[in-house]
Amino acid sequence: MDPRLEAELDAHAGSDEELVERLFRLVLRRPPDDEARERALRKLAEGTLSRATLLYELAASPEHARVRELDDAVALGLGARARGERIRWLQAPATDERVVEVPWVLSRLVPSGRVLEVGYAFAEPAYLAGLLRSGVELVGVDLATRDVDGMETVRADVRALPLGDDSVDQALLVSTLEHVGADNAVYGIAAAEGTDGEPRLAALRELGRVLRPGGSLLVTVPLGEPKDYGWFRQEDERGWMRLFARAGLFVHELELYELTPEGWRASPDLDTAGVRYGDRGPAASAVLCAELLPGRTRRLLSAGGLRTVARRRARRAYRRARRRL
Ligand SMILES: C[S@@+](CC[C@H](N)C(=O)[O-])C[C@H]1O[C@@H](n2cnc3c(N)ncnc32)[C@H](O)[C@@H]1O
């Protein structure tokens, strides 16, 4: 048969029920809700909606725009990782911070090994699908539960992980650190015990314990004027950096982004005074993305580390003095 005719007949094959189910899953990445299914089936049956127009309506909907934003973010991150590139100076559309955090993190995902995703239970399905496609061995940790095929899931507090020392190659915290020890009722979690002290510091130290030497921690957090919002706590750059340093984590890489009227843009000199969560868009107004390495600061503070730094400084001073002669 003529291939074009064959394709046209294919588009009309199967029942309307099958078509509606297939199109919703393909375009909106979810099954149709009862109301939408009933409406589409009724209109298809009475001839006031064609199969092509149903596809168009779904693809033109604001819901599909969000699907595209996240799909673009995942594709960008995994594509960069496949080329061995770390995404920097990213530009992303003016929506919530996931469109920056997701590609930033995915492009730095280790090529293989055991990866701990902290706070996976409410992660965007597109991000989880991207992680699952990446080929790493995934362990999800959260106070909440969610079954994810292909991912080992552990219900635990990130401050007390049921994992051995040096047992993880990389840990990911996408918009999660700021929630540790906060009021997590929004995630259906009763007030956690032991929220006194500095819960986020305890979380970072625990992650430092389970990370193997040479492993890394990818962290993305809301950035702005320091403020306790109840369900999370935002810090300015100094506040986050102080927390990383106190946890003994070396900042290997750091990028700051802010939401501008043109979309998300890198903003290395961002002044966070007056930058408040929710002021510029649906969620964070700025975000800090960092790769942290455990152990490096400790090595620096050891006698050997201090000697190395002193020698380097002496060499530089000697070179400067010679230039002056
Ligand atoms: C904003 S959501 C995380 C978003 C998600 N990572 C993403 O990629 O979109 C915060 C998550 O942190 C989890 N959480 C909060 N405190 C925790 C703790 N102490 N230990 C483990 N998970 C925690 C919550 O249950 C929730 O799933």
Tab-separated table of C-alpha atoms and ligand atoms in Angstrom:
chain	number	residue	atom	x	y	z
A	1	MET	CA	0.000	0.000	0.000
A	2	ASP	CA	0.996	3.626	-0.537
A	3	PRO	CA	2.921	4.550	2.686
A	4	ARG	CA	1.048	7.846	3.096
A	5	LEU	CA	-2.333	6.122	2.856
A	6	GLU	CA	-1.069	3.460	5.250
A	7	ALA	CA	-0.043	6.154	7.791
A	8	GLU	CA	-3.431	7.910	7.442
A	9	LEU	CA	-5.306	4.655	8.048
A	10	ASP	CA	-3.071	3.987	11.060
A	11	ALA	CA	-4.105	7.348	12.557
A	12	HIS	CA	-7.745	6.239	12.406
A	13	ALA	CA	-7.161	2.668	13.625
A	14	GLY	CA	-8.163	1.559	17.110
A	15	SER	CA	-10.962	2.761	19.333
A	16	ASP	CA	-11.472	6.339	20.485
A	17	GLU	CA	-10.823	5.130	24.070
A	18	GLU	CA	-7.383	3.813	23.064
A	19	LEU	CA	-6.604	7.010	21.187
A	20	VAL	CA	-7.499	9.328	24.087
A	21	GLU	CA	-5.427	7.243	26.496
A	22	ARG	CA	-2.448	7.155	24.093
A	23	LEU	CA	-2.489	10.879	23.277
A	24	PHE	CA	-2.704	11.996	26.919
A	25	ARG	CA	0.217	9.757	27.855
A	26	LEU	CA	2.266	10.856	24.855
A	27	VAL	CA	1.591	14.609	24.985
A	28	LEU	CA	0.868	15.356	28.658
A	29	ARG	CA	2.793	12.375	30.108
A	30	ARG	CA	-0.156	11.325	32.252
A	31	PRO	CA	-3.378	9.356	31.896
A	32	PRO	CA	-6.492	11.405	31.109
A	33	ASP	CA	-8.582	12.463	34.115
A	34	ASP	CA	-12.220	11.284	34.100
A	35	GLU	CA	-13.684	14.626	33.039
A	36	ALA	CA	-11.260	15.154	30.149
A	37	ARG	CA	-11.695	11.567	28.955
A	38	GLU	CA	-15.503	11.845	28.992
A	39	ARG	CA	-15.440	15.200	27.152
A	40	ALA	CA	-13.027	13.985	24.458
A	41	LEU	CA	-14.953	10.730	23.884
A	42	ARG	CA	-18.297	12.546	23.698
A	43	LYS	CA	-17.012	15.115	21.178
A	44	LEU	CA	-15.187	12.511	19.077
A	45	ALA	CA	-18.411	10.463	18.948
A	46	GLU	CA	-20.617	13.414	17.936
A	47	GLY	CA	-18.063	14.664	15.379
A	48	THR	CA	-17.357	18.062	17.008
A	49	LEU	CA	-13.726	17.021	17.637
A	50	SER	CA	-11.390	15.213	15.233
A	51	ARG	CA	-8.377	13.116	16.216
A	52	ALA	CA	-6.018	15.728	14.753
A	53	THR	CA	-7.700	18.559	16.698
A	54	LEU	CA	-7.537	16.606	19.967
A	55	LEU	CA	-3.792	16.201	19.403
A	56	TYR	CA	-3.480	19.921	18.608
A	57	GLU	CA	-5.445	20.974	21.713
A	58	LEU	CA	-3.264	18.851	23.979
A	59	ALA	CA	-0.021	20.048	22.371
A	60	ALA	CA	-1.110	23.711	22.547
A	61	SER	CA	-2.126	23.519	26.235
A	62	PRO	CA	-0.164	25.262	29.025
A	63	GLU	CA	0.281	21.817	30.597
A	64	HIS	CA	2.224	20.629	27.560
A	65	ALA	CA	4.365	23.790	27.691
A	66	ARG	CA	5.531	22.624	31.155
A	67	VAL	CA	6.169	19.106	29.799
A	68	ARG	CA	8.363	20.652	27.108
A	69	GLU	CA	10.283	22.861	29.547
A	70	LEU	CA	11.194	19.882	31.683
A	71	ASP	CA	11.879	17.618	28.721
A	72	ASP	CA	14.187	20.285	27.255
A	73	ALA	CA	15.946	20.588	30.632
A	74	VAL	CA	16.523	16.824	30.878
A	75	ALA	CA	17.632	16.531	27.235
A	76	LEU	CA	20.060	19.443	27.697
A	77	GLY	CA	21.574	17.948	30.844
A	78	LEU	CA	21.939	14.386	29.569
A	79	GLY	CA	23.175	15.574	26.169
A	80	ALA	CA	25.912	17.654	27.821
A	81	ARG	CA	26.864	14.715	30.071
A	82	ALA	CA	27.168	12.434	27.016
A	83	ARG	CA	29.600	14.957	25.462
A	84	GLY	CA	31.519	15.280	28.746
A	85	GLU	CA	30.453	18.925	29.163
A	86	ARG	CA	29.415	20.636	32.386
A	87	ILE	CA	26.642	23.120	31.712
A	88	ARG	CA	27.588	26.695	32.689
A	89	TRP	CA	26.029	30.083	31.893
A	90	LEU	CA	22.763	28.343	31.189
A	91	GLN	CA	19.790	30.324	29.858
A	92	ALA	CA	16.353	28.936	30.638
A	93	PRO	CA	12.722	30.069	30.358
A	94	ALA	CA	11.059	32.186	33.068
A	95	THR	CA	9.440	29.509	35.186
A	96	ASP	CA	10.407	27.716	38.392
A	97	GLU	CA	14.053	26.880	39.145
A	98	ARG	CA	13.916	23.210	38.023
A	99	VAL	CA	14.723	24.335	34.456
A	100	VAL	CA	18.145	25.404	35.768
A	101	GLU	CA	18.719	22.834	38.495
A	102	VAL	CA	17.854	19.762	36.422
A	103	PRO	CA	20.264	20.339	33.492
A	104	TRP	CA	22.966	21.638	35.859
A	105	VAL	CA	22.843	18.464	37.932
A	106	LEU	CA	22.330	15.969	35.070
A	107	SER	CA	25.314	17.328	33.137
A	108	ARG	CA	27.511	16.595	36.203
A	109	LEU	CA	26.108	13.153	36.923
A	110	VAL	CA	28.895	10.565	37.283
A	111	PRO	CA	29.318	8.254	34.266
A	112	SER	CA	28.634	5.200	36.442
A	113	GLY	CA	28.475	4.173	40.085
A	114	ARG	CA	26.089	4.454	43.024
A	115	VAL	CA	24.144	7.722	43.150
A	116	LEU	CA	22.024	8.838	46.088
A	117	GLU	CA	19.053	11.061	45.191
A	118	VAL	CA	17.968	12.829	48.369
A	119	GLY	CA	14.403	14.157	48.302
A	120	TYR	CA	13.342	11.990	45.320
A	121	ALA	CA	9.739	11.431	46.513
A	122	PHE	CA	8.372	14.688	45.095
A	123	ALA	CA	10.827	15.080	42.231
A	124	GLU	CA	9.503	15.849	38.765
A	125	PRO	CA	8.806	12.577	36.902
A	126	ALA	CA	10.811	13.889	33.909
A	127	TYR	CA	13.891	14.348	36.127
A	128	LEU	CA	13.519	10.859	37.626
A	129	ALA	CA	13.065	9.405	34.120
A	130	GLY	CA	16.280	11.201	33.076
A	131	LEU	CA	18.170	9.740	36.030
A	132	LEU	CA	16.827	6.274	35.254
A	133	ARG	CA	17.978	6.612	31.627
A	134	SER	CA	21.474	7.633	32.704
A	135	GLY	CA	22.612	4.114	33.577
A	136	VAL	CA	23.845	4.849	37.124
A	137	GLU	CA	22.836	2.731	40.122
A	138	LEU	CA	20.174	4.846	41.827
A	139	VAL	CA	19.175	4.979	45.486
A	140	GLY	CA	16.376	7.364	46.462
A	141	VAL	CA	16.178	8.638	50.038
A	142	ASP	CA	13.287	10.611	51.500
A	143	LEU	CA	11.153	10.916	54.607
A	144	ALA	CA	8.197	10.326	52.264
A	145	THR	CA	7.768	7.206	50.132
A	146	ARG	CA	7.197	6.680	46.416
A	147	ASP	CA	7.729	3.524	44.354
A	148	VAL	CA	9.992	4.093	41.378
A	149	ASP	CA	10.751	1.126	39.087
A	150	GLY	CA	14.506	0.828	38.599
A	151	MET	CA	15.400	2.781	41.731
A	152	GLU	CA	16.140	1.378	45.169
A	153	THR	CA	14.156	3.524	47.601
A	154	VAL	CA	14.901	4.080	51.275
A	155	ARG	CA	12.644	5.851	53.745
A	156	ALA	CA	15.047	7.672	56.022
A	157	ASP	CA	16.093	11.014	57.373
A	158	VAL	CA	19.092	12.325	55.435
A	159	ARG	CA	20.682	13.105	58.825
A	160	ALA	CA	20.768	9.404	59.753
A	161	LEU	CA	21.260	7.358	56.606
A	162	PRO	CA	21.129	3.561	56.853
A	163	LEU	CA	24.158	3.385	54.543
A	164	GLY	CA	27.780	2.491	55.203
A	165	ASP	CA	30.719	4.900	55.243
A	166	ASP	CA	32.227	5.577	51.786
A	167	SER	CA	29.411	3.657	50.074
A	168	VAL	CA	28.170	6.248	47.569
A	169	ASP	CA	29.865	7.806	44.521
A	170	GLN	CA	27.674	10.876	44.263
A	171	ALA	CA	24.775	12.463	46.151
A	172	LEU	CA	22.196	14.807	44.616
A	173	LEU	CA	20.151	17.366	46.556
A	174	VAL	CA	17.890	19.263	44.196
A	175	SER	CA	15.974	21.897	46.196
A	176	THR	CA	16.034	19.624	49.232
A	177	LEU	CA	18.714	20.838	51.666
A	178	GLU	CA	16.647	23.911	52.549
A	179	HIS	CA	13.780	21.640	53.726
A	180	VAL	CA	15.790	19.521	56.158
A	181	GLY	CA	14.549	20.141	59.698
A	182	ALA	CA	11.805	22.490	58.409
A	183	ASP	CA	8.046	22.021	58.603
A	184	ASN	CA	7.476	19.303	55.979
A	185	ALA	CA	3.672	19.089	56.450
A	186	VAL	CA	3.306	20.187	52.807
A	187	TYR	CA	4.895	16.803	51.883
A	188	GLY	CA	2.554	14.931	54.213
A	189	ILE	CA	5.293	14.459	56.796
A	190	ALA	CA	4.696	15.054	60.481
A	191	ALA	CA	7.098	17.374	62.291
A	192	ALA	CA	10.495	15.678	62.398
A	193	GLU	CA	12.187	14.927	65.672
A	194	GLY	CA	15.510	16.531	66.455
A	195	THR	CA	15.061	19.734	64.497
A	196	ASP	CA	17.143	21.698	66.979
A	197	GLY	CA	20.787	22.459	66.293
A	198	GLU	CA	21.577	23.033	62.631
A	199	PRO	CA	19.684	20.308	60.730
A	200	ARG	CA	21.134	21.233	57.331
A	201	LEU	CA	24.652	20.997	58.709
A	202	ALA	CA	23.848	17.567	60.164
A	203	ALA	CA	22.563	16.501	56.719
A	204	LEU	CA	25.720	17.668	54.930
A	205	ARG	CA	27.979	15.963	57.476
A	206	GLU	CA	26.041	12.707	57.127
A	207	LEU	CA	26.360	12.896	53.345
A	208	GLY	CA	30.094	13.520	53.770
A	209	ARG	CA	30.253	10.283	55.774
A	210	VAL	CA	28.546	8.092	53.140
A	211	LEU	CA	30.415	9.595	50.173
A	212	ARG	CA	33.515	7.679	49.139
A	213	PRO	CA	36.819	9.587	48.902
A	214	GLY	CA	36.756	11.327	45.532
A	215	GLY	CA	32.949	11.313	45.492
A	216	SER	CA	30.917	14.479	45.057
A	217	LEU	CA	27.785	16.186	46.234
A	218	LEU	CA	25.646	18.232	43.829
A	219	VAL	CA	23.500	20.754	45.674
A	220	THR	CA	20.981	23.285	44.390
A	221	VAL	CA	19.247	25.642	46.827
A	222	PRO	CA	17.150	28.815	46.742
A	223	LEU	CA	19.259	31.930	47.061
A	224	GLY	CA	18.316	35.364	48.393
A	225	GLU	CA	17.806	37.348	51.520
A	226	PRO	CA	18.207	34.956	54.468
A	227	LYS	CA	14.737	34.050	55.709
A	228	ASP	CA	12.893	31.236	57.422
A	229	TYR	CA	9.775	30.529	55.336
A	230	GLY	CA	8.574	27.815	57.696
A	231	TRP	CA	8.600	24.990	55.145
A	232	PHE	CA	12.205	25.811	54.111
A	233	ARG	CA	15.004	28.206	54.945
A	234	GLN	CA	16.670	30.416	52.340
A	235	GLU	CA	20.210	31.801	52.687
A	236	ASP	CA	22.362	34.287	50.835
A	237	GLU	CA	25.622	33.144	49.205
A	238	ARG	CA	27.606	33.753	52.389
A	239	GLY	CA	25.136	31.725	54.473
A	240	TRP	CA	25.251	28.688	52.185
A	241	MET	CA	29.044	28.850	51.828
A	242	ARG	CA	29.461	29.022	55.589
A	243	LEU	CA	27.304	25.929	55.972
A	244	PHE	CA	29.333	24.005	53.356
A	245	ALA	CA	32.610	25.014	55.034
A	246	ARG	CA	31.357	24.011	58.501
A	247	ALA	CA	30.409	20.614	57.086
A	248	GLY	CA	34.003	20.157	55.853
A	249	LEU	CA	32.950	20.314	52.196
A	250	PHE	CA	35.146	21.943	49.587
A	251	VAL	CA	33.324	24.043	46.978
A	252	HIS	CA	34.722	22.686	43.731
A	253	GLU	CA	32.297	24.542	41.483
A	254	LEU	CA	29.709	27.235	42.059
A	255	GLU	CA	27.200	29.047	39.872
A	256	LEU	CA	24.540	31.574	40.823
A	257	TYR	CA	21.430	32.129	38.717
A	258	GLU	CA	18.625	34.658	38.970
A	259	LEU	CA	15.194	34.883	37.416
A	260	THR	CA	15.042	37.967	35.164
A	261	PRO	CA	12.155	39.146	32.936
A	262	GLU	CA	13.993	37.393	30.055
A	263	GLY	CA	14.257	34.095	31.953
A	264	TRP	CA	16.938	32.425	34.089
A	265	ARG	CA	20.407	33.882	33.669
A	266	ALA	CA	23.784	33.274	35.349
A	267	SER	CA	24.523	36.070	37.792
A	268	PRO	CA	27.954	35.622	39.402
A	269	ASP	CA	27.854	39.016	41.171
A	270	LEU	CA	24.258	38.778	42.339
A	271	ASP	CA	23.384	41.126	45.189
A	272	THR	CA	20.841	39.128	47.197
A	273	ALA	CA	19.561	42.099	49.239
A	274	GLY	CA	15.784	42.198	48.735
A	275	VAL	CA	15.732	38.927	46.745
A	276	ARG	CA	12.742	37.051	48.144
A	277	TYR	CA	11.276	33.670	47.304
A	278	GLY	CA	8.183	33.926	45.067
A	279	ASP	CA	8.676	37.624	44.228
A	280	ARG	CA	9.830	37.170	40.634
A	281	GLY	CA	8.017	33.991	39.609
A	282	PRO	CA	6.267	30.875	40.892
A	283	ALA	CA	9.088	29.803	43.253
A	284	ALA	CA	12.743	30.791	43.827
A	285	SER	CA	13.940	34.185	42.554
A	286	ALA	CA	17.561	33.008	42.507
A	287	VAL	CA	19.335	29.708	42.907
A	288	LEU	CA	22.796	28.523	43.929
A	289	CYS	CA	24.210	25.418	42.237
A	290	ALA	CA	27.334	23.843	43.708
A	291	GLU	CA	29.508	20.781	43.439
A	292	LEU	CA	30.998	19.947	46.840
A	293	LEU	CA	33.809	17.546	47.616
A	294	PRO	CA	34.215	15.969	51.037
A	295	GLY	CA	37.592	15.802	52.738
A	296	ARG	CA	39.472	18.448	50.761
A	297	THR	CA	39.325	21.086	53.521
A	298	ARG	CA	40.436	18.510	56.071
A	299	ARG	CA	43.438	17.635	53.909
A	300	LEU	CA	44.260	21.326	53.605
A	301	LEU	CA	44.156	21.753	57.363
A	302	SER	CA	46.432	18.768	58.000
A	303	ALA	CA	50.138	19.409	58.587
A	304	GLY	CA	50.935	18.064	55.083
A	305	GLY	CA	48.280	20.242	53.461
A	306	LEU	CA	49.481	23.365	55.217
A	307	ARG	CA	53.086	22.630	54.163
A	308	THR	CA	51.980	22.277	50.516
A	309	VAL	CA	50.128	25.631	50.636
A	310	ALA	CA	53.084	27.327	52.368
A	311	ARG	CA	55.491	25.970	49.709
A	312	ARG	CA	53.237	27.178	46.876
A	313	ARG	CA	53.024	30.644	48.449
A	314	ALA	CA	56.791	30.774	48.929
A	315	ARG	CA	57.364	29.843	45.274
A	316	ARG	CA	54.958	32.606	44.124
A	317	ALA	CA	56.663	35.201	46.398
A	318	TYR	CA	60.085	34.125	45.054
A	319	ARG	CA	58.909	34.530	41.435
A	320	ARG	CA	57.461	37.991	42.189
A	321	ALA	CA	60.705	39.065	43.881
A	322	ARG	CA	62.791	37.877	40.887
A	323	ARG	CA	60.538	39.816	38.457
A	324	ARG	CA	61.161	42.972	40.499
A	325	LEU	CA	64.966	42.578	40.266
B	1	LIG	C1	11.131	20.347	47.458
B	1	LIG	S1	11.103	18.637	47.664
B	1	LIG	C2	12.428	18.071	46.700
B	1	LIG	C3	12.280	18.291	45.247
B	1	LIG	C4	12.938	17.245	44.403
B	1	LIG	N1	14.265	16.895	44.864
B	1	LIG	C5	12.966	17.666	42.940
B	1	LIG	O1	13.931	17.285	42.250
B	1	LIG	O2	12.044	18.330	42.440
B	1	LIG	C6	11.797	18.379	49.280
B	1	LIG	C7	11.882	16.913	49.622
B	1	LIG	O3	12.716	16.762	50.752
B	1	LIG	C8	12.207	15.740	51.553
B	1	LIG	N2	12.765	15.892	52.903
B	1	LIG	C9	12.579	16.928	53.768
B	1	LIG	N3	13.289	16.734	54.899
B	1	LIG	C10	13.964	15.563	54.741
B	1	LIG	C11	14.877	14.836	55.560
B	1	LIG	N4	15.214	15.275	56.768
B	1	LIG	N5	15.367	13.668	55.090
B	1	LIG	C12	15.005	13.204	53.851
B	1	LIG	N6	14.154	13.864	53.033
B	1	LIG	C13	13.638	15.025	53.454
B	1	LIG	C14	10.693	15.949	51.468
B	1	LIG	O4	9.973	14.815	51.844
B	1	LIG	C15	10.539	16.285	49.987
B	1	LIG	O5	10.344	15.132	49.219
